[in-house]
PDB file of C-alpha atoms in Angstrom:
ATOM      1  CA  UNK A1347      75.784 -17.994  -9.636  1.00  0.00           C
ATOM      2  CA  UNK A1348      77.934 -16.166  -7.099  1.00  0.00           C
ATOM      3  CA  UNK A1349      80.671 -18.781  -6.792  1.00  0.00           C
ATOM      4  CA  UNK A1350      82.113 -18.183 -10.298  1.00  0.00           C
ATOM      5  CA  UNK A1351      81.940 -14.424  -9.699  1.00  0.00           C
ATOM      6  CA  UNK A1352      83.752 -14.732  -6.371  1.00  0.00           C
ATOM      7  CA  UNK A1353      86.353 -17.040  -7.891  1.00  0.00           C
ATOM      8  CA  UNK A1354      86.931 -14.644 -10.779  1.00  0.00           C
ATOM      9  CA  UNK A1355      87.384 -11.681  -8.456  1.00  0.00           C
ATOM     10  CA  UNK A1356      89.711 -13.657  -6.182  1.00  0.00           C
ATOM     11  CA  UNK A1357      91.942 -15.022  -8.932  1.00  0.00           C
ATOM     12  CA  UNK A1358      92.105 -12.047 -11.318  1.00  0.00           C
ATOM     13  CA  UNK A1359      91.686  -9.154  -8.856  1.00  0.00           C
ATOM     14  CA  UNK A1360      89.638  -7.412 -11.566  1.00  0.00           C
ATOM     15  CA  UNK A1361      86.478  -5.720 -10.335  1.00  0.00           C
ATOM     16  CA  UNK A1362      85.653  -3.453 -13.263  1.00  0.00           C
ATOM     17  CA  UNK A1363      81.984  -3.582 -14.131  1.00  0.00           C
ATOM     18  CA  UNK A1364      80.905  -5.019 -10.789  1.00  0.00           C
ATOM     19  CA  UNK A1365      78.119  -3.042  -9.176  1.00  0.00           C
ATOM     20  CA  UNK A1366      78.352  -3.021  -5.392  1.00  0.00           C
ATOM     21  CA  UNK A1367      74.900  -1.442  -5.272  1.00  0.00           C
ATOM     22  CA  UNK A1368      73.386  -4.440  -7.045  1.00  0.00           C
ATOM     23  CA  UNK A1369      75.094  -6.862  -4.676  1.00  0.00           C
ATOM     24  CA  UNK A1370      73.805  -4.859  -1.705  1.00  0.00           C
ATOM     25  CA  UNK A1371      70.295  -5.104  -3.172  1.00  0.00           C
ATOM     26  CA  UNK A1372      70.762  -8.875  -3.476  1.00  0.00           C
ATOM     27  CA  UNK A1373      71.785  -9.088   0.196  1.00  0.00           C
ATOM     28  CA  UNK A1374      68.720  -7.113   1.259  1.00  0.00           C
ATOM     29  CA  UNK A1375      66.415  -9.396  -0.730  1.00  0.00           C
ATOM     30  CA  UNK A1376      68.160 -12.534   0.524  1.00  0.00           C
ATOM     31  CA  UNK A1377      67.946 -11.299   4.108  1.00  0.00           C
ATOM     32  CA  UNK A1378      64.227 -10.629   3.712  1.00  0.00           C
ATOM     33  CA  UNK A1379      63.659 -14.166   2.454  1.00  0.00           C
ATOM     34  CA  UNK A1380      65.869 -15.512   5.245  1.00  0.00           C
ATOM     35  CA  UNK A1381      63.674 -13.785   7.829  1.00  0.00           C
ATOM     36  CA  UNK A1382      60.572 -15.022   6.019  1.00  0.00           C
ATOM     37  CA  UNK A1383      61.939 -18.565   6.130  1.00  0.00           C
ATOM     38  CA  UNK A1384      62.583 -18.172   9.848  1.00  0.00           C
ATOM     39  CA  UNK A1385      59.014 -17.130  10.577  1.00  0.00           C
ATOM     40  CA  UNK A1386      57.624 -19.824   8.274  1.00  0.00           C
ATOM     41  CA  UNK A1387      59.968 -22.330   9.941  1.00  0.00           C
ATOM     42  CA  UNK A1388      61.243 -23.396   6.541  1.00  0.00           C
ATOM     43  CA  UNK A1389      64.755 -24.668   7.091  1.00  0.00           C
ATOM     44  CA  UNK A1390      65.504 -25.095   3.375  1.00  0.00           C
ATOM     45  CA  UNK A1391      64.766 -21.439   2.676  1.00  0.00           C
ATOM     46  CA  UNK A1392      66.822 -20.328   5.663  1.00  0.00           C
ATOM     47  CA  UNK A1393      69.837 -22.401   4.655  1.00  0.00           C
ATOM     48  CA  UNK A1394      69.699 -21.480   0.976  1.00  0.00           C
ATOM     49  CA  UNK A1395      69.158 -17.764   1.547  1.00  0.00           C
ATOM     50  CA  UNK A1396      71.701 -17.664   4.376  1.00  0.00           C
ATOM     51  CA  UNK A1397      74.402 -19.321   2.314  1.00  0.00           C
ATOM     52  CA  UNK A1398      73.573 -17.155  -0.683  1.00  0.00           C
ATOM     53  CA  UNK A1399      73.779 -14.020   1.459  1.00  0.00           C
ATOM     54  CA  UNK A1400      77.179 -15.110   2.791  1.00  0.00           C
ATOM     55  CA  UNK A1401      78.464 -15.565  -0.762  1.00  0.00           C
ATOM     56  CA  UNK A1402      77.066 -12.193  -1.807  1.00  0.00           C
ATOM     57  CA  UNK A1403      78.683 -10.485   1.179  1.00  0.00           C
ATOM     58  CA  UNK A1404      81.960 -12.191   0.213  1.00  0.00           C
ATOM     59  CA  UNK A1405      81.663 -10.773  -3.306  1.00  0.00           C
ATOM     60  CA  UNK A1406      81.009  -7.294  -1.881  1.00  0.00           C
ATOM     61  CA  UNK A1407      84.004  -7.564   0.451  1.00  0.00           C
ATOM     62  CA  UNK A1408      86.336  -8.741  -2.320  1.00  0.00           C
ATOM     63  CA  UNK A1409      85.115  -6.001  -4.635  1.00  0.00           C
ATOM     64  CA  UNK A1410      85.751  -3.330  -2.032  1.00  0.00           C
ATOM     65  CA  UNK A1411      89.145  -4.839  -1.159  1.00  0.00           C
ATOM     66  CA  UNK A1412      90.408  -4.947  -4.743  1.00  0.00           C
ATOM     67  CA  UNK A1413      89.172  -1.469  -5.710  1.00  0.00           C
TER      68      UNK A1413
END
């Protein structure tokens, strides 16, 4: 769900209504599950949460850049 958001921010440069706080909360949750996947040795969880966290961090960075 983050790819369309990132694409929209990148192409339109409009960041009104985007909550950085919510994205930061997402990153914290994704990081917690990433660590959990590491300790459970669950590669699928690590890859999915890691890639999702990278996309969320990209959305945060673009939002900060275009504000």
